[in-house]
mmCIF file of C-alpha atoms and ligand atoms in Angstrom:
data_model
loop_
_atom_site.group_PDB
_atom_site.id
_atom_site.type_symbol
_atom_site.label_atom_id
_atom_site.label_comp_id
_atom_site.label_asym_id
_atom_site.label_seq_id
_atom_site.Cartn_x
_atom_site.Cartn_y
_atom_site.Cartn_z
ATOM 1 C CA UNK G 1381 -29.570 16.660 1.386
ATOM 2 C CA UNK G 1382 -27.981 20.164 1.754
ATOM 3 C CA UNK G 1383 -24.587 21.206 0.358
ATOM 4 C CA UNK G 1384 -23.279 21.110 3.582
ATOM 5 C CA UNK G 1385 -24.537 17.851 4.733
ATOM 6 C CA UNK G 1386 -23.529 16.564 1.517
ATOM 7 C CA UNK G 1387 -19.970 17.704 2.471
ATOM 8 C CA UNK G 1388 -20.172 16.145 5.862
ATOM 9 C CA UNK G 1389 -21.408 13.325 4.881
ATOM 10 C CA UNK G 1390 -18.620 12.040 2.204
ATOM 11 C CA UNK G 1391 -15.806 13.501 5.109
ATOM 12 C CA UNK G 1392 -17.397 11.002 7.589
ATOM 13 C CA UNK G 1393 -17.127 8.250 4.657
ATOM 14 C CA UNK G 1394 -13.880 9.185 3.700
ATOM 15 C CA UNK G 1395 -14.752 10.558 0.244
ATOM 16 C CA UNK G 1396 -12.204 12.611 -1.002
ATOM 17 C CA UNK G 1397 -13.511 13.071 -4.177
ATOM 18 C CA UNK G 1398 -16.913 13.834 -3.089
ATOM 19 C CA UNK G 1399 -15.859 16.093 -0.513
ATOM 20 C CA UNK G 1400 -13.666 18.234 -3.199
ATOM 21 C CA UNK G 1401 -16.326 18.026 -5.628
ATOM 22 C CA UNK G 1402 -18.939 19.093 -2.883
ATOM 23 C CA UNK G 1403 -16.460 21.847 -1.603
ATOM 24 C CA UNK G 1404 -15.878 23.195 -4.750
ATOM 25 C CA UNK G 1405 -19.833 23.552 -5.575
ATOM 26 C CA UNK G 1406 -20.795 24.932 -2.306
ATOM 27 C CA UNK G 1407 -18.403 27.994 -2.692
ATOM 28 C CA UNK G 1408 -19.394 28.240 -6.183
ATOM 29 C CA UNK G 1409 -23.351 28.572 -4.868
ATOM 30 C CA UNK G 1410 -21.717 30.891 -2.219
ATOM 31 C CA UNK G 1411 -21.797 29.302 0.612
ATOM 32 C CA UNK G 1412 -19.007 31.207 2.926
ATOM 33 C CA UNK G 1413 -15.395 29.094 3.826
ATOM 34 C CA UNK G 1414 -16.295 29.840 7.573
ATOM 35 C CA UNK G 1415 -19.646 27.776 6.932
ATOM 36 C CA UNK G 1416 -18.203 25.116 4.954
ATOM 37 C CA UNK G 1417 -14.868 24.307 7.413
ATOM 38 C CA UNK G 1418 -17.048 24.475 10.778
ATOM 39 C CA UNK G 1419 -20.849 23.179 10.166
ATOM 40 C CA UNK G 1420 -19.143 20.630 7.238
ATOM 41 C CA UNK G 1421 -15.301 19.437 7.633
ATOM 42 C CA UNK G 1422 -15.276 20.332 11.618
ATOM 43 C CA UNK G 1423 -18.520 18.828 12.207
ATOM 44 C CA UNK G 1424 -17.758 15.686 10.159
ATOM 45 C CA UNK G 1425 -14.219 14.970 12.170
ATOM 46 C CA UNK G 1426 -15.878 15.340 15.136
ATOM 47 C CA UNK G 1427 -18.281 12.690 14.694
ATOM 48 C CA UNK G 1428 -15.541 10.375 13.299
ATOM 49 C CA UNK G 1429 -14.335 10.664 16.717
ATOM 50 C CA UNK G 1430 -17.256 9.904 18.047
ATOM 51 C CA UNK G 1431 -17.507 7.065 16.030
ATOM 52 C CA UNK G 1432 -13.935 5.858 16.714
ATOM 53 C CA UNK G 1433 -14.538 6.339 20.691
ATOM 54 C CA UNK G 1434 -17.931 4.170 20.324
ATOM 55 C CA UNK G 1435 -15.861 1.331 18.092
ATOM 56 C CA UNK G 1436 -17.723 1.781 15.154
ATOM 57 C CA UNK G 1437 -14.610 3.916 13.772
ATOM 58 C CA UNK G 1438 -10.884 2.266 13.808
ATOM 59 C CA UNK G 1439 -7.773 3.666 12.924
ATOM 60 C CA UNK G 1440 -8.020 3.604 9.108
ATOM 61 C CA UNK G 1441 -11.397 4.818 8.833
ATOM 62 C CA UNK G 1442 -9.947 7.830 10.763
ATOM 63 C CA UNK G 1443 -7.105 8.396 8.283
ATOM 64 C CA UNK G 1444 -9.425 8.319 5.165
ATOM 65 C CA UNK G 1445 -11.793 10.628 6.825
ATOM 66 C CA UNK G 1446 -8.952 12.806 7.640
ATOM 67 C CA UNK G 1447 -7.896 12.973 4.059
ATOM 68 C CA UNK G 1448 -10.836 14.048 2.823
ATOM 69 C CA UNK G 1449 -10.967 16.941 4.906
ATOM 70 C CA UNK G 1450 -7.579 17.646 4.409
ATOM 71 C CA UNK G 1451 -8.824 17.774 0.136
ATOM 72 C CA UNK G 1452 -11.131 19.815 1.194
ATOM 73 C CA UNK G 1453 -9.267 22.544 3.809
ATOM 74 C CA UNK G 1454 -6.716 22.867 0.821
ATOM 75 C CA UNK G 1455 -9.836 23.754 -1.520
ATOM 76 C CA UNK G 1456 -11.094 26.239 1.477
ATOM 77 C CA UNK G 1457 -7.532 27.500 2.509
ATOM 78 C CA UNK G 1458 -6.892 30.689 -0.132
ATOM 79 C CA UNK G 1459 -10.442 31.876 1.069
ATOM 80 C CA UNK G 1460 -9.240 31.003 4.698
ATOM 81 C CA UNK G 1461 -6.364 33.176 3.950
ATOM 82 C CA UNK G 1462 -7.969 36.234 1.896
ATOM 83 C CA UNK G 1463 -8.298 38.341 5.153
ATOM 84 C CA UNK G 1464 -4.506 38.634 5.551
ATOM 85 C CA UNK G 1465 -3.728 42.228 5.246
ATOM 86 C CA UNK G 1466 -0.008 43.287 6.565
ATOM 87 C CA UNK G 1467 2.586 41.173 8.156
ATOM 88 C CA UNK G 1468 1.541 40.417 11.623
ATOM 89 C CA UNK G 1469 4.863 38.297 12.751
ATOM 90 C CA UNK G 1470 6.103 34.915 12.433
ATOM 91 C CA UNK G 1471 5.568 32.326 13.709
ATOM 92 C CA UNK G 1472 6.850 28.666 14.000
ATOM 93 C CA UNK G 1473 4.067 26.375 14.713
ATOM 94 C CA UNK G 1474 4.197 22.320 14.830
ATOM 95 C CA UNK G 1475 2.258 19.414 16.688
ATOM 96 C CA UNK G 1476 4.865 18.289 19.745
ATOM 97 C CA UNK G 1477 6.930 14.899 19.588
ATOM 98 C CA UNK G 1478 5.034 11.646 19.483
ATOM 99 C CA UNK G 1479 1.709 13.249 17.923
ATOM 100 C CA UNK G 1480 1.192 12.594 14.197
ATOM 101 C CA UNK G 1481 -2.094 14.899 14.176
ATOM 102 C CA UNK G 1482 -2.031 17.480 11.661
ATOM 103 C CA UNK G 1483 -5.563 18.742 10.602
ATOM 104 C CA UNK G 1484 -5.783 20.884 13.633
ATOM 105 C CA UNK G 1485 -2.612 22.484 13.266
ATOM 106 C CA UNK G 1486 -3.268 23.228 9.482
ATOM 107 C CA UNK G 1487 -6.170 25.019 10.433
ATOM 108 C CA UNK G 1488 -4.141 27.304 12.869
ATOM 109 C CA UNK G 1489 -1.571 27.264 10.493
ATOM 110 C CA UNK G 1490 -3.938 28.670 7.426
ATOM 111 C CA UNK G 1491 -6.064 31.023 9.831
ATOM 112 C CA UNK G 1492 -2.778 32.544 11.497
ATOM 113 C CA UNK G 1493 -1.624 32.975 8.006
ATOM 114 C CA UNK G 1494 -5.478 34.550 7.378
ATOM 115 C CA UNK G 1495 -4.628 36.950 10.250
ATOM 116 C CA UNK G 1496 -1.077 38.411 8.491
ATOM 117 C CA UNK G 1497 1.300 35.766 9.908
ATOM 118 C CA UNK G 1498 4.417 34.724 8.097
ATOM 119 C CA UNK G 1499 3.911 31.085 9.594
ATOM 120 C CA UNK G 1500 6.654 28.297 9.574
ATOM 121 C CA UNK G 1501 5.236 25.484 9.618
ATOM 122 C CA UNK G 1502 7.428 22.653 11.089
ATOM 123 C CA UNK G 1503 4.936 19.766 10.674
ATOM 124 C CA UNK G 1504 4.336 16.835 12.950
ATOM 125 C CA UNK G 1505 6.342 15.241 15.918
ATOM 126 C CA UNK G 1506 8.247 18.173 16.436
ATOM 127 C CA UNK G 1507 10.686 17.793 19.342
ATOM 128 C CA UNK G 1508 11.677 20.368 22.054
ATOM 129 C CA UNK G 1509 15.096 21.170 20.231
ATOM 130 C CA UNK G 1510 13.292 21.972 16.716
ATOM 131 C CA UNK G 1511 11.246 24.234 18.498
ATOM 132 C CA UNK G 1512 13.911 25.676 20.159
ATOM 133 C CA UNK G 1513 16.121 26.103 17.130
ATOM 134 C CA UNK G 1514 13.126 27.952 15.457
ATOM 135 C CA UNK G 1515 12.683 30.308 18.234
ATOM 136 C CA UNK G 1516 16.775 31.284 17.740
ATOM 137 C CA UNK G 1517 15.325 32.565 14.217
ATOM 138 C CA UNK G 1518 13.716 35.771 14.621
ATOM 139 C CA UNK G 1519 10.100 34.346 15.538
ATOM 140 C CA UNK G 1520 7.753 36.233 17.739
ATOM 141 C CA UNK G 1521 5.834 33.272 18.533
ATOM 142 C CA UNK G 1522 5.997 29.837 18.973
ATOM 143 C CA UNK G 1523 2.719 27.645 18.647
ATOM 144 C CA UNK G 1524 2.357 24.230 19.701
ATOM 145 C CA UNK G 1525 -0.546 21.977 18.989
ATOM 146 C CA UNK G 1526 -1.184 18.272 21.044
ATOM 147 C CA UNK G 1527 -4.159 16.270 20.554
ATOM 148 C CA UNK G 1528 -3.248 13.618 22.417
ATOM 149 C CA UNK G 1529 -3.387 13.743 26.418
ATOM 150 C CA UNK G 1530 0.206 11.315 26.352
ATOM 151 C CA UNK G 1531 1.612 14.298 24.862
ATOM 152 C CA UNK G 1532 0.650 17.103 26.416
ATOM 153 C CA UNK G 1533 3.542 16.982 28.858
ATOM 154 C CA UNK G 1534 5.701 17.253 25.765
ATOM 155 C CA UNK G 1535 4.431 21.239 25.163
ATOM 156 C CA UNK G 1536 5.470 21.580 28.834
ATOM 157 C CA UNK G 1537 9.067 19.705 28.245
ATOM 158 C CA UNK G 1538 9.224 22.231 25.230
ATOM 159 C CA UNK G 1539 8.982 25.162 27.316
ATOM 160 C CA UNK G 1540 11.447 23.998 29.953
ATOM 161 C CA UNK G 1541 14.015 23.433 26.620
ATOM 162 C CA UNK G 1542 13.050 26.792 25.561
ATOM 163 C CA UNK G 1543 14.056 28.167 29.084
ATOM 164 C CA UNK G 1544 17.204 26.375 28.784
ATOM 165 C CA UNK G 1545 18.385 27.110 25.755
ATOM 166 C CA UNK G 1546 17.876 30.428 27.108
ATOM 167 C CA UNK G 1547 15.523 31.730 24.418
ATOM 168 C CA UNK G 1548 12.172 31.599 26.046
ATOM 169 C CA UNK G 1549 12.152 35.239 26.914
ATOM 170 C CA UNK G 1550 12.642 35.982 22.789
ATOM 171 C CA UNK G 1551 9.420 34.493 22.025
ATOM 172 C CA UNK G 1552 5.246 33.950 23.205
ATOM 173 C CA UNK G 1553 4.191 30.270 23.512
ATOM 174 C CA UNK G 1554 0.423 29.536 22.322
ATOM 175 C CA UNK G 1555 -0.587 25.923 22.597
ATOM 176 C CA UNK G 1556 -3.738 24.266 21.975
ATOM 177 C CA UNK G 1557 -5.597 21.313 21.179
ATOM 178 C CA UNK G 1558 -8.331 18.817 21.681
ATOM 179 C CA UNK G 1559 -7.215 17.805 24.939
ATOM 180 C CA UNK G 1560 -5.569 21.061 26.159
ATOM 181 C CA UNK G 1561 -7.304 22.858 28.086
ATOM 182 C CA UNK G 1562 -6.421 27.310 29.646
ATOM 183 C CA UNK G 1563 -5.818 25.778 33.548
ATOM 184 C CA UNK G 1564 -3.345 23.437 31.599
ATOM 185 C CA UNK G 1565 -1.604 25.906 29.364
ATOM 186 C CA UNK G 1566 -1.150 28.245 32.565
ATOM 187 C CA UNK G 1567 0.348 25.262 34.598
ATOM 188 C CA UNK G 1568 3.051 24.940 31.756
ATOM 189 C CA UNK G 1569 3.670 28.331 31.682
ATOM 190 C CA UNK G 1570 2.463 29.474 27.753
ATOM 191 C CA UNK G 1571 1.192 32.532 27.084
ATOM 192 C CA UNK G 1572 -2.051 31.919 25.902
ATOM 193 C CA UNK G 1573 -4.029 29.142 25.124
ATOM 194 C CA UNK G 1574 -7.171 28.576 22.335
ATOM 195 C CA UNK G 1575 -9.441 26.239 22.047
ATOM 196 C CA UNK G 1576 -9.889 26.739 18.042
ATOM 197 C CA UNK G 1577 -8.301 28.124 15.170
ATOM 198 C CA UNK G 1578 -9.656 31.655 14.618
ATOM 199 C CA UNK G 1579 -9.327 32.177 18.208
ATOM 200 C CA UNK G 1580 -5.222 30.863 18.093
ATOM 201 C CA UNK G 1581 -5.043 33.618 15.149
ATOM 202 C CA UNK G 1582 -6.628 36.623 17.281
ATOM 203 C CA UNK G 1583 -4.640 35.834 20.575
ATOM 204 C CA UNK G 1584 -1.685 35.405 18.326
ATOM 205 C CA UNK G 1585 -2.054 38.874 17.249
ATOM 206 C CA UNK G 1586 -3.161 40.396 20.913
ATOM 207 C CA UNK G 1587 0.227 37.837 21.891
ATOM 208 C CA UNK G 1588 2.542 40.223 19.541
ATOM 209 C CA UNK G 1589 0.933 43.507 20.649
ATOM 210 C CA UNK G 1590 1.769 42.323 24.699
ATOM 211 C CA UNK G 1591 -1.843 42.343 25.494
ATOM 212 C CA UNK G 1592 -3.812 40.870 28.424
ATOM 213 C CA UNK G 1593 -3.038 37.648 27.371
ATOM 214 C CA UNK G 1594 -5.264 34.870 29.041
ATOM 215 C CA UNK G 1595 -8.451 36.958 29.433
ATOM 216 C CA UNK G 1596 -8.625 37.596 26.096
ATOM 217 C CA UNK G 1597 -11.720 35.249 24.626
HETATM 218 CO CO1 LIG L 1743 -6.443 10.222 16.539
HETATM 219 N N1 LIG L 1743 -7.090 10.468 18.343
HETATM 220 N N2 LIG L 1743 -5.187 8.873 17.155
HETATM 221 N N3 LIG L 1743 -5.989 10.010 14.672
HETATM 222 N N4 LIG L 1743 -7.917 11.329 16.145
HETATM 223 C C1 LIG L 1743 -8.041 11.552 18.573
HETATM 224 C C2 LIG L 1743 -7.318 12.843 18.943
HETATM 225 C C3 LIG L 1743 -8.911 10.965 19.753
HETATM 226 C C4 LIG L 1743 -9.570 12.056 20.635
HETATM 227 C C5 LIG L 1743 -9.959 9.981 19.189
HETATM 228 C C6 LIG L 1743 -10.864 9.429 20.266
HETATM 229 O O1 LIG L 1743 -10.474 8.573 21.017
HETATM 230 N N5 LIG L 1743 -12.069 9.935 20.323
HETATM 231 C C7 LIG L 1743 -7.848 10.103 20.515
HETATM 232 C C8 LIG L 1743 -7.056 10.837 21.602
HETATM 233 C C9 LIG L 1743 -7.507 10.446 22.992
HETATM 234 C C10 LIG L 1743 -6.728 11.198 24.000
HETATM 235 O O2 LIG L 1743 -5.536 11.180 24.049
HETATM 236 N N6 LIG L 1743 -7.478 11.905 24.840
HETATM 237 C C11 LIG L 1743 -6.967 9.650 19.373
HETATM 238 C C12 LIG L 1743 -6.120 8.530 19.416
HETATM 239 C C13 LIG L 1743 -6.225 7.671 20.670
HETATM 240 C C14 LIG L 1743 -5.230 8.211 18.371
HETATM 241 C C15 LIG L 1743 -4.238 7.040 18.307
HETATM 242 C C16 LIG L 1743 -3.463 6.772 19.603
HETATM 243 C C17 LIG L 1743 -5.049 5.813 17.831
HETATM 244 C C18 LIG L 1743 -4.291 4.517 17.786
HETATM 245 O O3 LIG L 1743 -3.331 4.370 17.085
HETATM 246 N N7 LIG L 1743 -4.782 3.577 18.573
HETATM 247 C C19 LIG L 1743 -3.276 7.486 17.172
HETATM 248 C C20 LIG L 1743 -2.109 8.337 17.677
HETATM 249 C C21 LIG L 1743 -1.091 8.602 16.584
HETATM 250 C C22 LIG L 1743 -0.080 9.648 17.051
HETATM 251 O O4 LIG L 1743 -0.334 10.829 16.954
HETATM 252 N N8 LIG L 1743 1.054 9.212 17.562
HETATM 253 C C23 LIG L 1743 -4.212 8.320 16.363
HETATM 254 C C24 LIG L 1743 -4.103 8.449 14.988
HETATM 255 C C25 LIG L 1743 -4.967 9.195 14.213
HETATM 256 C C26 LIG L 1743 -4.919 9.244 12.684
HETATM 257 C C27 LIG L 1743 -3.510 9.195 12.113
HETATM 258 C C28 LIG L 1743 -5.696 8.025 12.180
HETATM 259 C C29 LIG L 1743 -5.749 10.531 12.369
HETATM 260 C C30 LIG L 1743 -4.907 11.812 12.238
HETATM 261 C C31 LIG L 1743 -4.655 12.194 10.808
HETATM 262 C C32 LIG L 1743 -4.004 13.549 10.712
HETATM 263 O O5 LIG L 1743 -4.119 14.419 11.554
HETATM 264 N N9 LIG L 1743 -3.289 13.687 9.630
HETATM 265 C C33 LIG L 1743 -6.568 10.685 13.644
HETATM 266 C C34 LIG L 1743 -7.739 11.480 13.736
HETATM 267 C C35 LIG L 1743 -8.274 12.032 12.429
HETATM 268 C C36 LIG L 1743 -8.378 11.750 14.975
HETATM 269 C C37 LIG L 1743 -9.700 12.519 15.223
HETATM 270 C C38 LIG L 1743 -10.845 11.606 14.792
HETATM 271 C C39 LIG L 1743 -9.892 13.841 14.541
HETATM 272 C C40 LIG L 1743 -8.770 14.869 14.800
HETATM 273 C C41 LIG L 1743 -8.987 16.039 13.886
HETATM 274 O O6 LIG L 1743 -8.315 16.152 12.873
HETATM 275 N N10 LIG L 1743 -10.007 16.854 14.206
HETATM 276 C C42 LIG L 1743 -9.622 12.752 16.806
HETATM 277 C C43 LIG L 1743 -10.981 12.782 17.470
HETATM 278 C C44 LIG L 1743 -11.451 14.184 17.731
HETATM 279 O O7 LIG L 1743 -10.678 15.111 17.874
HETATM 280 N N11 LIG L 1743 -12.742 14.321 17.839
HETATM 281 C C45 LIG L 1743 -8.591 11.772 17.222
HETATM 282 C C46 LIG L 1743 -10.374 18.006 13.392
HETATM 283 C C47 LIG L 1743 -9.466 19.191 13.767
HETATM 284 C C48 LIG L 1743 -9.913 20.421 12.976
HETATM 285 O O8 LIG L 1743 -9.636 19.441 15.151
HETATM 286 O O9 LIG L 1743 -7.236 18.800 15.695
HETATM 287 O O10 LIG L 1743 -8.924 19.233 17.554
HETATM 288 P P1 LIG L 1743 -8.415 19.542 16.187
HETATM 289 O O11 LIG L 1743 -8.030 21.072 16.125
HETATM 290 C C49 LIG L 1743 -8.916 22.050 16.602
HETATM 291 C C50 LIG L 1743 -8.661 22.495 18.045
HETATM 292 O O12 LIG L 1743 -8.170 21.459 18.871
HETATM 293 C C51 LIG L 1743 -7.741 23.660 17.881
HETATM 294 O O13 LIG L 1743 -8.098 24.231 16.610
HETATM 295 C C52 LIG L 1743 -8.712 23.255 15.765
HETATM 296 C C53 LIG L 1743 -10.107 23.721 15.315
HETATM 297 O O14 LIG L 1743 -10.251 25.015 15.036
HETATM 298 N N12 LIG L 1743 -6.305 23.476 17.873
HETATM 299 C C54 LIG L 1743 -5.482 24.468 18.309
HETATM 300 C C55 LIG L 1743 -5.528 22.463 17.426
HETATM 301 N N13 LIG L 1743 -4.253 22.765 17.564
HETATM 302 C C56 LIG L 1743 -4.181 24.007 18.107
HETATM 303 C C57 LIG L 1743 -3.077 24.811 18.434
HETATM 304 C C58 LIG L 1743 -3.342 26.081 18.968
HETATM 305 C C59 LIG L 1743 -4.641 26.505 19.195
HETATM 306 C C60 LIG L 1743 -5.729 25.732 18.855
HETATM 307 O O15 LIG L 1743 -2.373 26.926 19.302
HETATM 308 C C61 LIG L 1743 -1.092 26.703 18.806
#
């Protein structure tokens, strides 16, 4: 079995010890971050879904897969984070209220913080006033992550809070997630949307220098 199968293969079992071990030994043969995080830790979380939507998977099986890839992002995330070069901006990023799913929004957190971002991260379940109180704070951007499609409308309730608190025009929304989709983040009114990490990073940036913002791939 290859390094990187090997790596897959104790995420999808929930091997945290494995997977760091494994982690650790495929940088040390040189295998590159990028490689490891999406043909190893990505891969294996997206056939634990797979195997949760099919019933093979339950609940806990999720979490212990999820903790292995979270040993193994933290093993991957000063690599992740080499590239950073000046202060980009900051940003306040968090998964909206009622969604407990992190590993997403550590990856956007660690690549936005690869691409020069001060990032402040405000964890999990994050409700429309937190956001709001961040974006009072001297933020550029706010960044919202939802993986669940019960609370997507929550990104959208943020906004309106935003709006009423009468800070929306101090700040860029980017949102993302497994279930959100560009026609989605347009009907909410964000700024951008990305379907993956490196791509939230790069619109982030083009999001601070006002460019074209939802053409921008
Ligand atoms: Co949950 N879960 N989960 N889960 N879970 C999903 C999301 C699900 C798709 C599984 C499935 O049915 N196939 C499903 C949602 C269905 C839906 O709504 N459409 C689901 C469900 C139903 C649930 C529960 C309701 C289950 C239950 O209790 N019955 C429950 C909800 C709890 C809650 O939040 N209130 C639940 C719980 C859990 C665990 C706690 C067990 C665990 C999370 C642990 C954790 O995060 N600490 C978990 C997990 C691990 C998953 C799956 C298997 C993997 C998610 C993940 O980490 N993927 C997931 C299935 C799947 O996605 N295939 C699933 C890896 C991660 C790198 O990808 O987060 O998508 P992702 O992030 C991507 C992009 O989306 C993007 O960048 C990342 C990659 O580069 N991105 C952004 C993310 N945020 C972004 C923000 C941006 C831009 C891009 O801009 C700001």
């Amino acid at each position: 079995m290859s390094r990187l199968e090997s790596i897959r293969t104790a995420v999808i079992e929930g091997d945290a010890n494995q997977t760091r071990t494994d982690v650790t030994r495929g940088l040390a043969e040189g295998i590159s971050a990028a490689d490891i995080l999406n043909k190893a830790l990505v891969s294996a979380m997206s056939e634990v879904g797979k195997r949760f939507e099919e019933g093979e998977y339950f609940v806990p099986e999720m979490l212990i897969s999820a903790r292995a890839m979270k040993e193994g992002l933290a093993i991957l995330k000063p690599k992740l984070a080499a590239a950073a070069v000046e202060p980009a901006g900051k940003i306040a990023i968090g998964t909206v209220k009622g969604d407990l799913h992190d590993i997403g929004k550590n990856l956007v957190a660690m690549l936005m913080e690869g691409a020069g971002f001060k990032v402040f991260d405000l964890g999990v379940d994050v409700s429309p006033e937190k956001f709001s109180q961040a974006a009072t704070n001297d933020i550029q951007v706010i960044a919202m992550s939802a993986l669940l499609t019960t609370t997507m409308p929550m990104m959208q309730q943020t906004i309106q809070h935003l709006n009423k608190m009468g800070v929306r025009n101090r700040v860029h929304v980017i949102v993302g997630g497994a279930s959100v989709t560009e026609a989605f983040a347009q009907s909410i009114g964000a700024d951008a949307f990305a379907p993956d990490a490196s791509t939230a990073a790069r619109k982030a940036l083009a999001l601070v220098k006002k460019q074209s913002l939802f053409c921008v791939r």
